[in-house]
GROMACS .gro file of C-alpha atoms in nm:
model
  420
    1MET     CA    1  23.772 -14.589  12.577
    2ALA     CA    2  23.962 -14.264  12.563
    3ALA     CA    3  23.640 -14.065  12.535
    4ARG     CA    4  23.487 -14.252  12.833
    5PHE     CA    5  23.800 -14.191  13.037
    6VAL     CA    6  23.791 -13.817  12.959
    7CYS     CA    7  23.420 -13.792  13.053
    8TRP     CA    8  23.479 -13.989  13.375
    9LYS     CA    9  23.781 -13.775  13.463
   10TRP     CA   10  23.586 -13.459  13.392
   11GLU     CA   11  23.300 -13.565  13.619
   12GLU     CA   12  23.546 -13.643  13.896
   13LEU     CA   13  23.715 -13.303  13.857
   14GLN     CA   14  23.377 -13.135  13.840
   15GLU     CA   15  23.248 -13.289  14.162
   16LYS     CA   16  23.572 -13.214  14.346
   17PHE     CA   17  23.576 -12.855  14.224
   18LEU     CA   18  23.213 -12.793  14.318
   19ARG     CA   19  23.261 -12.951  14.661
   20GLU     CA   20  23.565 -12.733  14.734
   21LEU     CA   21  23.397 -12.423  14.597
   22PHE     CA   22  23.080 -12.476  14.798
   23THR     CA   23  23.294 -12.530  15.111
   24ALA     CA   24  23.481 -12.205  15.043
   25CYS     CA   25  23.163 -12.008  14.983
   26TYR     CA   26  22.961 -12.155  15.272
   27PRO     CA   27  23.215 -12.272  15.533
   28ARG     CA   28  22.969 -12.273  15.823
   29VAL     CA   29  22.711 -12.466  15.628
   30SER     CA   30  22.966 -12.726  15.520
   31ALA     CA   31  23.109 -12.767  15.868
   32GLY     CA   32  22.778 -12.772  16.056
   33ALA     CA   33  22.539 -12.972  15.838
   34SER     CA   34  22.445 -13.079  15.492
   35PRO     CA   35  22.433 -12.785  15.246
   36LEU     CA   36  22.097 -12.900  15.112
   37THR     CA   37  21.908 -12.877  15.442
   38ARG     CA   38  21.753 -12.563  15.579
   39THR     CA   39  21.865 -12.681  15.923
   40GLY     CA   40  22.229 -12.665  15.820
   41ILE     CA   41  22.199 -12.303  15.722
   42ARG     CA   42  22.009 -12.202  16.030
   43SER     CA   43  22.252 -12.388  16.259
   44SER     CA   44  22.523 -12.122  16.228
   45LYS     CA   45  22.355 -11.881  16.468
   46GLU     CA   46  22.678 -11.768  16.623
   47GLY     CA   47  22.743 -11.543  16.321
   48GLU     CA   48  22.626 -11.189  16.283
   49THR     CA   49  22.260 -11.116  16.219
   50GLY     CA   50  22.331 -10.972  15.877
   51ASP     CA   51  22.528 -11.281  15.776
   52ARG     CA   52  22.252 -11.510  15.898
   53ASN     CA   53  21.989 -11.316  15.704
   54LEU     CA   54  22.203 -11.316  15.394
   55ARG     CA   55  22.257 -11.694  15.419
   56THR     CA   56  21.885 -11.744  15.456
   57ARG     CA   57  21.826 -11.536  15.144
   58ASP     CA   58  22.093 -11.734  14.961
   59TRP     CA   59  21.909 -12.052  15.063
   60ASN     CA   60  21.586 -11.906  14.922
   61VAL     CA   61  21.763 -11.840  14.596
   62LEU     CA   62  21.922 -12.183  14.578
   63THR     CA   63  21.609 -12.381  14.658
   64MET     CA   64  21.434 -12.250  14.347
   65ASP     CA   65  21.638 -12.479  14.126
   66GLN     CA   66  21.560 -12.786  14.338
   67ASN     CA   67  21.858 -13.000  14.237
   68VAL     CA   68  22.224 -13.030  14.329
   69ARG     CA   69  22.361 -12.996  13.979
   70THR     CA   70  22.187 -12.664  13.911
   71ILE     CA   71  22.302 -12.530  14.246
   72GLY     CA   72  22.656 -12.622  14.150
   73TRP     CA   73  22.635 -12.444  13.819
   74ASN     CA   74  22.500 -12.130  13.986
   75VAL     CA   75  22.799 -12.129  14.220
   76VAL     CA   76  23.039 -12.182  13.931
   77THR     CA   77  22.882 -11.895  13.743
   78MET     CA   78  22.958 -11.673  14.038
   79ASP     CA   79  23.332 -11.730  14.057
   80ARG     CA   80  23.446 -11.871  13.725
   81ASP     CA   81  23.705 -11.686  13.518
   82LEU     CA   82  23.833 -11.689  13.161
   83SER     CA   83  24.109 -11.944  13.221
   84TRP     CA   84  23.864 -12.189  13.378
   85SER     CA   85  23.624 -12.155  13.081
   86LEU     CA   86  23.908 -12.213  12.835
   87PHE     CA   87  24.007 -12.520  13.035
   88ILE     CA   88  23.650 -12.649  13.010
   89LEU     CA   89  23.644 -12.592  12.632
   90SER     CA   90  23.962 -12.792  12.590
   91LEU     CA   91  23.851 -13.084  12.807
   92VAL     CA   92  23.474 -13.131  12.791
   93PRO     CA   93  23.295 -13.276  12.488
   94LEU     CA   94  23.025 -13.076  12.311
   95SER     CA   95  22.734 -13.025  12.550
   96ALA     CA   96  22.514 -12.755  12.696
   97TYR     CA   97  22.779 -12.676  12.958
   98TRP     CA   98  23.045 -12.652  12.685
   99ILE     CA   99  22.827 -12.402  12.495
  100GLU     CA  100  22.772 -12.204  12.814
  101ASN     CA  101  23.146 -12.167  12.868
  102LEU     CA  102  23.200 -12.079  12.502
  103ILE     CA  103  22.948 -11.796  12.538
  104TYR     CA  104  23.121 -11.688  12.858
  105VAL     CA  105  23.454 -11.663  12.674
  106ILE     CA  106  23.286 -11.462  12.397
  107GLN     CA  107  23.132 -11.229  12.657
  108HIS     CA  108  23.480 -11.139  12.786
  109PHE     CA  109  23.540 -10.962  12.454
  110TYR     CA  110  23.184 -10.892  12.338
  111TYR     CA  111  23.069 -10.680  12.634
  112PRO     CA  112  23.370 -10.441  12.644
  113ILE     CA  113  23.349 -10.392  12.266
  114LEU     CA  114  22.977 -10.327  12.298
  115ALA     CA  115  23.042 -10.063  12.566
  116ILE     CA  116  23.323  -9.903  12.364
  117VAL     CA  117  23.099  -9.880  12.058
  118GLY     CA  118  22.763  -9.815  12.225
  119VAL     CA  119  22.849  -9.529  12.460
  120PRO     CA  120  23.032  -9.307  12.205
  121GLY     CA  121  22.781  -9.402  11.934
  122ASN     CA  122  22.481  -9.290  12.138
  123VAL     CA  123  22.665  -8.980  12.264
  124MET     CA  124  22.746  -8.877  11.906
  125THR     CA  125  22.386  -8.946  11.803
  126ILE     CA  126  22.258  -8.722  12.081
  127PHE     CA  127  22.504  -8.448  11.985
  128ILE     CA  128  22.419  -8.463  11.614
  129LEU     CA  129  22.043  -8.464  11.672
  130LEU     CA  130  22.071  -8.173  11.915
  131CYS     CA  131  22.320  -7.949  11.738
  132ARG     CA  132  22.319  -8.042  11.368
  133ASN     CA  133  22.065  -8.036  11.087
  134CYS     CA  134  21.993  -8.391  10.973
  135GLY     CA  135  21.706  -8.312  10.736
  136LEU     CA  136  21.448  -8.469  10.970
  137SER     CA  137  21.135  -8.306  11.104
  138LYS     CA  138  21.146  -8.177  11.460
  139CYS     CA  139  20.901  -8.443  11.577
  140ILE     CA  140  21.111  -8.728  11.440
  141THR     CA  141  21.424  -8.567  11.582
  142HIS     CA  142  21.271  -8.552  11.930
  143TYR     CA  143  21.171  -8.918  11.919
  144LEU     CA  144  21.512  -9.031  11.797
  145LEU     CA  145  21.681  -8.813  12.059
  146ALA     CA  146  21.471  -8.966  12.338
  147MET     CA  147  21.547  -9.318  12.213
  148ALA     CA  148  21.921  -9.244  12.205
  149ILE     CA  149  21.917  -9.109  12.563
  150ALA     CA  150  21.721  -9.412  12.686
  151ASP     CA  151  21.958  -9.652  12.508
  152LEU     CA  152  22.261  -9.479  12.658
  153THR     CA  153  22.106  -9.507  13.005
  154VAL     CA  154  22.041  -9.880  12.955
  155ILE     CA  155  22.400  -9.935  12.839
  156ILE     CA  156  22.534  -9.766  13.153
  157LEU     CA  157  22.297  -9.929  13.403
  158ASP     CA  158  22.275 -10.275  13.246
  159LEU     CA  159  22.592 -10.339  13.048
  160ILE     CA  160  22.854 -10.140  13.241
  161LEU     CA  161  22.718 -10.165  13.596
  162ARG     CA  162  22.569 -10.516  13.578
  163HIS     CA  163  22.698 -10.753  13.310
  164ILE     CA  164  23.062 -10.645  13.285
  165PRO     CA  165  23.120 -10.667  13.665
  166ILE     CA  166  22.967 -11.018  13.663
  167VAL     CA  167  23.176 -11.139  13.368
  168TYR     CA  168  23.502 -10.994  13.504
  169SER     CA  169  23.418 -11.071  13.871
  170VAL     CA  170  23.452 -10.703  13.968
  171TYR     CA  171  23.242 -10.746  14.280
  172SER     CA  172  23.356 -10.419  14.439
  173LEU     CA  173  23.102 -10.240  14.217
  174MET     CA  174  22.833 -10.480  14.337
  175SER     CA  175  22.913 -10.467  14.707
  176LEU     CA  176  22.698 -10.162  14.781
  177PRO     CA  177  22.347 -10.252  14.904
  178VAL     CA  178  22.169 -10.054  14.633
  179CYS     CA  179  22.054 -10.334  14.404
  180ASN     CA  180  21.682 -10.260  14.447
  181ILE     CA  181  21.740  -9.895  14.351
  182HIS     CA  182  21.952 -10.011  14.057
  183ALA     CA  183  21.668 -10.241  13.949
  184VAL     CA  184  21.410  -9.961  13.957
  185LEU     CA  185  21.630  -9.732  13.745
  186LEU     CA  186  21.731 -10.007  13.503
  187TYR     CA  187  21.381 -10.139  13.439
  188ALA     CA  188  21.243  -9.785  13.407
  189ALA     CA  189  21.511  -9.699  13.148
  190THR     CA  190  21.441 -10.024  12.962
  191ASP     CA  191  21.068  -9.950  12.955
  192CYS     CA  192  21.139  -9.601  12.824
  193SER     CA  193  21.366  -9.737  12.549
  194VAL     CA  194  21.100  -9.986  12.437
  195TRP     CA  195  20.796  -9.759  12.459
  196PHE     CA  196  20.974  -9.469  12.289
  197THR     CA  197  21.004  -9.702  11.989
  198VAL     CA  198  20.629  -9.768  12.012
  199THR     CA  199  20.542  -9.397  12.030
  200PHE     CA  200  20.767  -9.323  11.732
  201THR     CA  201  20.597  -9.601  11.534
  202PHE     CA  202  20.254  -9.463  11.629
  203ASP     CA  203  20.358  -9.111  11.528
  204ARG     CA  204  20.466  -9.230  11.182
  205PHE     CA  205  20.147  -9.435  11.151
  206VAL     CA  206  19.932  -9.127  11.216
  207ALA     CA  207  20.142  -8.903  10.989
  208ILE     CA  208  20.124  -9.145  10.694
  209CYS     CA  209  19.781  -9.307  10.727
  210TYR     CA  210  19.584  -9.010  10.864
  211PRO     CA  211  19.731  -8.690  10.718
  212HIS     CA  212  19.434  -8.483  10.840
  213LEU     CA  213  19.538  -8.564  11.201
  214LYS     CA  214  19.905  -8.488  11.144
  215SER     CA  215  19.873  -8.118  11.225
  216ARG     CA  216  19.706  -8.204  11.558
  217TYR     CA  217  19.916  -8.493  11.689
  218CYS     CA  218  20.251  -8.468  11.511
  219ARG     CA  219  20.362  -8.149  11.681
  220GLU     CA  220  20.651  -8.073  11.913
  221ARG     CA  221  20.422  -8.005  12.208
  222MET     CA  222  20.236  -8.335  12.168
  223VAL     CA  223  20.567  -8.520  12.129
  224ALA     CA  224  20.688  -8.370  12.458
  225VAL     CA  225  20.362  -8.477  12.627
  226PHE     CA  226  20.388  -8.835  12.494
  227LEU     CA  227  20.753  -8.874  12.591
  228GLY     CA  228  20.699  -8.720  12.934
  229ALA     CA  229  20.398  -8.945  13.000
  230VAL     CA  230  20.592  -9.258  12.897
  231THR     CA  231  20.882  -9.161  13.124
  232ALA     CA  232  20.658  -9.090  13.424
  233ILE     CA  233  20.455  -9.411  13.383
  234SER     CA  234  20.771  -9.619  13.340
  235CYS     CA  235  20.922  -9.482  13.663
  236PHE     CA  236  20.598  -9.527  13.858
  237LYS     CA  237  20.538  -9.880  13.725
  238ASN     CA  238  20.880 -10.006  13.834
  239ILE     CA  239  20.874  -9.879  14.191
  240PHE     CA  240  20.747 -10.221  14.306
  241TRP     CA  241  21.095 -10.369  14.233
  242TYR     CA  242  21.226 -10.168  14.528
  243PHE     CA  243  21.003 -10.368  14.765
  244MET     CA  244  21.044 -10.698  14.580
  245PHE     CA  245  21.426 -10.705  14.598
  246TRP     CA  246  21.683 -10.677  14.873
  247GLY     CA  247  21.964 -10.428  14.835
  248TYR     CA  248  22.218 -10.705  14.768
  249TYR     CA  249  22.325 -10.831  14.426
  250ARG     CA  250  22.334 -11.181  14.291
  251ARG     CA  251  22.676 -11.240  14.145
  252TYR     CA  252  22.549 -11.426  13.843
  253ASN     CA  253  22.311 -11.348  13.558
  254ALA     CA  254  21.939 -11.403  13.601
  255PRO     CA  255  21.623 -11.213  13.508
  256TRP     CA  256  21.621 -11.126  13.880
  257PHE     CA  257  21.974 -10.993  13.937
  258CYS     CA  258  21.909 -10.897  14.301
  259LEU     CA  259  21.841 -11.117  14.601
  260VAL     CA  260  21.466 -11.157  14.629
  261THR     CA  261  21.266 -11.112  14.947
  262SER     CA  262  21.101 -11.430  15.070
  263ALA     CA  263  20.758 -11.267  15.052
  264ALA     CA  264  20.805 -11.179  14.685
  265GLN     CA  265  20.966 -11.506  14.584
  266TRP     CA  266  20.671 -11.726  14.676
  267SER     CA  267  20.390 -11.472  14.655
  268LEU     CA  268  20.130 -11.512  14.382
  269VAL     CA  269  20.062 -11.138  14.402
  270TYR     CA  270  20.420 -11.045  14.322
  271GLY     CA  271  20.428 -11.324  14.064
  272ALA     CA  272  20.124 -11.172  13.894
  273ILE     CA  273  20.283 -10.826  13.907
  274GLU     CA  274  20.603 -10.950  13.748
  275PHE     CA  275  20.412 -11.146  13.485
  276LEU     CA  276  20.221 -10.826  13.403
  277HIS     CA  277  20.558 -10.648  13.382
  278ASN     CA  278  20.676 -10.898  13.120
  279ILE     CA  279  20.347 -10.858  12.932
  280LEU     CA  280  20.383 -10.478  12.921
  281ASN     CA  281  20.747 -10.499  12.822
  282PRO     CA  282  20.802 -10.627  12.564
  283CYS     CA  283  20.497 -10.843  12.474
  284VAL     CA  284  20.253 -10.556  12.419
  285PRO     CA  285  20.513 -10.344  12.232
  286PHE     CA  286  20.581 -10.644  12.005
  287VAL     CA  287  20.215 -10.669  11.909
  288LEU     CA  288  20.164 -10.293  11.872
  289ILE     CA  289  20.471 -10.242  11.654
  290LEU     CA  290  20.378 -10.535  11.428
  291LEU     CA  291  20.019 -10.416  11.388
  292LEU     CA  292  20.110 -10.050  11.330
  293ASN     CA  293  20.371 -10.144  11.071
  294LEU     CA  294  20.127 -10.381  10.901
  295PHE     CA  295  19.861 -10.111  10.869
  296THR     CA  296  20.120  -9.857  10.754
  297VAL     CA  297  20.256 -10.087  10.484
  298ARG     CA  298  19.905 -10.165  10.359
  299HIS     CA  299  19.823  -9.794  10.337
  300ILE     CA  300  20.148  -9.715  10.154
  301LEU     CA  301  20.092  -9.990   9.898
  302VAL     CA  302  19.738  -9.869   9.825
  303THR     CA  303  19.835  -9.502   9.794
  304SER     CA  304  20.145  -9.581   9.588
  305ARG     CA  305  19.941  -9.769   9.329
  306ALA     CA  306  19.688  -9.485   9.316
  307ARG     CA  307  19.960  -9.218   9.272
  308ARG     CA  308  20.129  -9.418   8.997
  309ARG     CA  309  19.803  -9.444   8.806
  310VAL     CA  310  19.736  -9.070   8.841
  311ARG     CA  311  20.089  -8.974   8.737
  312ALA     CA  312  20.079  -9.213   8.442
  313HIS     CA  313  19.774  -9.030   8.303
  314SER     CA  314  19.894  -8.678   8.384
  315SER     CA  315  20.254  -8.692   8.261
  316THR     CA  316  20.434  -8.871   7.981
  317GLU     CA  317  20.785  -8.795   8.109
  318ASN     CA  318  20.715  -8.968   8.444
  319PRO     CA  319  20.964  -8.773   8.659
  320ARG     CA  320  21.060  -8.900   9.004
  321ASP     CA  321  20.795  -8.855   9.271
  322GLN     CA  322  20.971  -8.654   9.542
  323GLU     CA  323  20.695  -8.711   9.796
  324MET     CA  324  20.711  -9.087   9.753
  325GLU     CA  325  21.092  -9.079   9.776
  326SER     CA  326  21.074  -8.891  10.105
  327ARG     CA  327  20.805  -9.127  10.235
  328ARG     CA  328  21.012  -9.427  10.130
  329LYS     CA  329  21.315  -9.310  10.330
  330SER     CA  330  21.098  -9.245  10.633
  331MET     CA  331  20.946  -9.592  10.609
  332ILE     CA  332  21.285  -9.760  10.570
  333LEU     CA  333  21.398  -9.590  10.893
  334LEU     CA  334  21.078  -9.695  11.071
  335PHE     CA  335  21.093 -10.057  10.956
  336LEU     CA  336  21.461 -10.098  11.040
  337LEU     CA  337  21.410  -9.962  11.392
  338SER     CA  338  21.107 -10.188  11.443
  339ALA     CA  339  21.279 -10.498  11.303
  340ASN     CA  340  21.588 -10.425  11.513
  341PHE     CA  341  21.375 -10.419  11.827
  342ILE     CA  342  21.168 -10.728  11.746
  343LEU     CA  343  21.454 -10.952  11.635
  344LEU     CA  344  21.696 -10.864  11.914
  345TRP     CA  345  21.441 -10.877  12.197
  346SER     CA  346  21.262 -11.200  12.103
  347LEU     CA  347  21.496 -11.445  12.276
  348PHE     CA  348  21.519 -11.235  12.594
  349LEU     CA  349  21.140 -11.215  12.612
  350PHE     CA  350  21.096 -11.590  12.567
  351TYR     CA  351  21.348 -11.680  12.837
  352SER     CA  352  21.213 -11.425  13.089
  353VAL     CA  353  20.859 -11.562  13.063
  354TRP     CA  354  20.986 -11.922  13.084
  355TRP     CA  355  21.204 -11.847  13.387
  356ARG     CA  356  20.917 -11.699  13.584
  357MET     CA  357  20.690 -11.993  13.498
  358TYR     CA  358  20.970 -12.233  13.598
  359SER     CA  359  21.017 -12.061  13.935
  360LEU     CA  360  20.643 -12.096  14.003
  361GLY     CA  361  20.647 -12.468  13.921
  362PHE     CA  362  20.516 -12.468  13.564
  363VAL     CA  363  20.784 -12.651  13.361
  364PRO     CA  364  20.658 -12.739  13.012
  365LEU     CA  365  21.019 -12.757  12.888
  366TYR     CA  366  21.371 -12.695  13.015
  367LEU     CA  367  21.595 -12.420  12.878
  368TYR     CA  368  21.968 -12.415  12.944
  369SER     CA  369  22.129 -12.105  13.090
  370PHE     CA  370  22.316 -12.024  12.769
  371VAL     CA  371  21.977 -11.931  12.614
  372GLN     CA  372  21.948 -11.660  12.878
  373GLU     CA  373  22.301 -11.535  12.808
  374LEU     CA  374  22.230 -11.511  12.435
  375GLY     CA  375  21.912 -11.319  12.515
  376PHE     CA  376  22.106 -11.070  12.727
  377MET     CA  377  22.367 -11.024  12.455
  378LEU     CA  378  22.111 -10.961  12.181
  379GLN     CA  379  21.900 -10.731  12.396
  380LEU     CA  380  22.202 -10.515  12.480
  381LEU     CA  381  22.304 -10.511  12.115
  382SER     CA  382  21.970 -10.346  12.031
  383CYS     CA  383  22.079 -10.041  12.233
  384CYS     CA  384  22.391  -9.993  12.020
  385THR     CA  385  22.261 -10.036  11.664
  386ASN     CA  386  22.042  -9.729  11.615
  387THR     CA  387  22.337  -9.508  11.523
  388ALA     CA  388  22.429  -9.747  11.241
  389ILE     CA  389  22.064  -9.753  11.126
  390TYR     CA  390  22.052  -9.373  11.109
  391ALA     CA  391  22.384  -9.364  10.922
  392VAL     CA  392  22.259  -9.618  10.665
  393THR     CA  393  21.918  -9.463  10.602
  394GLN     CA  394  21.975  -9.088  10.647
  395THR     CA  395  22.217  -8.915  10.410
  396ARG     CA  396  22.249  -8.594  10.611
  397PHE     CA  397  22.298  -8.780  10.937
  398ARG     CA  398  22.573  -8.986  10.774
  399LYS     CA  399  22.741  -8.665  10.654
  400GLN     CA  400  22.719  -8.505  10.998
  401LEU     CA  401  22.855  -8.823  11.158
  402LYS     CA  402  23.158  -8.813  10.926
  403ASN     CA  403  23.215  -8.449  11.019
  404VAL     CA  404  23.200  -8.525  11.392
  405LEU     CA  405  23.438  -8.821  11.359
  406SER     CA  406  23.687  -8.629  11.147
  407TYR     CA  407  23.673  -8.309  11.356
  408PRO     CA  408  23.949  -8.394  11.611
  409PHE     CA  409  24.178  -8.547  11.347
  410THR     CA  410  24.139  -8.242  11.124
  411HIS     CA  411  24.241  -8.007  11.404
  412ILE     CA  412  24.532  -8.229  11.506
  413TYR     CA  413  24.652  -8.226  11.145
  414LEU     CA  414  24.620  -7.846  11.127
  415LEU     CA  415  24.808  -7.810  11.458
  416ILE     CA  416  25.094  -8.032  11.339
  417LYS     CA  417  25.105  -7.848  11.009
  418TYR     CA  418  25.117  -7.512  11.193
  419ILE     CA  419  25.400  -7.627  11.425
  420TYR     CA  420  25.618  -7.774  11.151
   0.00000   0.00000   0.00000
């Protein structure tokens, strides 16, 4: 009985809260007509033209979910805060909505920590790769440097300028009508981050499996050409987001984080373009990285067995094979970077494809919104882990990282010692 009373009370509070919140957000709609009719939204013609257009766009966004409960949750996601989520956790029994609020509470601490760790980590990685000797070839250094710059850009554009303002309701940063420009830059940086990983994997595949081509393709000039081509194609490919989105932000998380033009929202052409976008990033990179790593591992196993047989016949002391040790470290770095990308991007990829199919009317199954939030969290984590991977796998990089971290403290200690 107590549990039924709590559930009933919660539903009553929920409906009252959503009704009041919808009235506060759409006062003209609530006063003039039913909020679920297009007529009610269009009836408030006495407002400004910009307001009327914005309300029409909001209606286009809301109608995609096609039910009152989902509309309510989208509104709650816009204006909820930490205290409200904690209240939900203490009152509501375990459910999808309870998990969603638990993730929201975690995001209040997870995203700032991720920014505090990710920005300095990538900045230090860029500094060390540029100014210090890490014992890596120049080609590998250029690839890792490009990946660090792309990851830092994604952290700034996606984590700091998108997710943190949504979680903390800092809407002043999202009030400027530049969302379509933000989308172009963000998706271009994301494409660069993903495809730089692919080009690095391909470079190591050529260097290990086809040594006779290494002198032709694994050179600084060719690396610059590959990286420049990936950057240019990524920027050109994502220009269509400028015409697909309005300049205004949605104040809740979604694969589309801007208000969508009516032509793009229901157009099969734009739907095909976006589906192709999801195929190119990260579906194709997933397949390419898996295949390249599979072929590389097969080649290494074959050559390792052959070298062991040759060395067993040529030497009785069997000293350590320096070439195989160096190749092993290079492969550990490659596999960790590839596994980091595949594992942390999988959930985000799955939800993005499902969401687009759902918006077009193909609903083979239903996914709750907390799946999307987990996908965002894991995808952003992938931009902050490369520094730790380098530190674990590369001895010289780890040493240089310790020197950079201890540099200010060493000079502070020397200054205090000099003064006293």
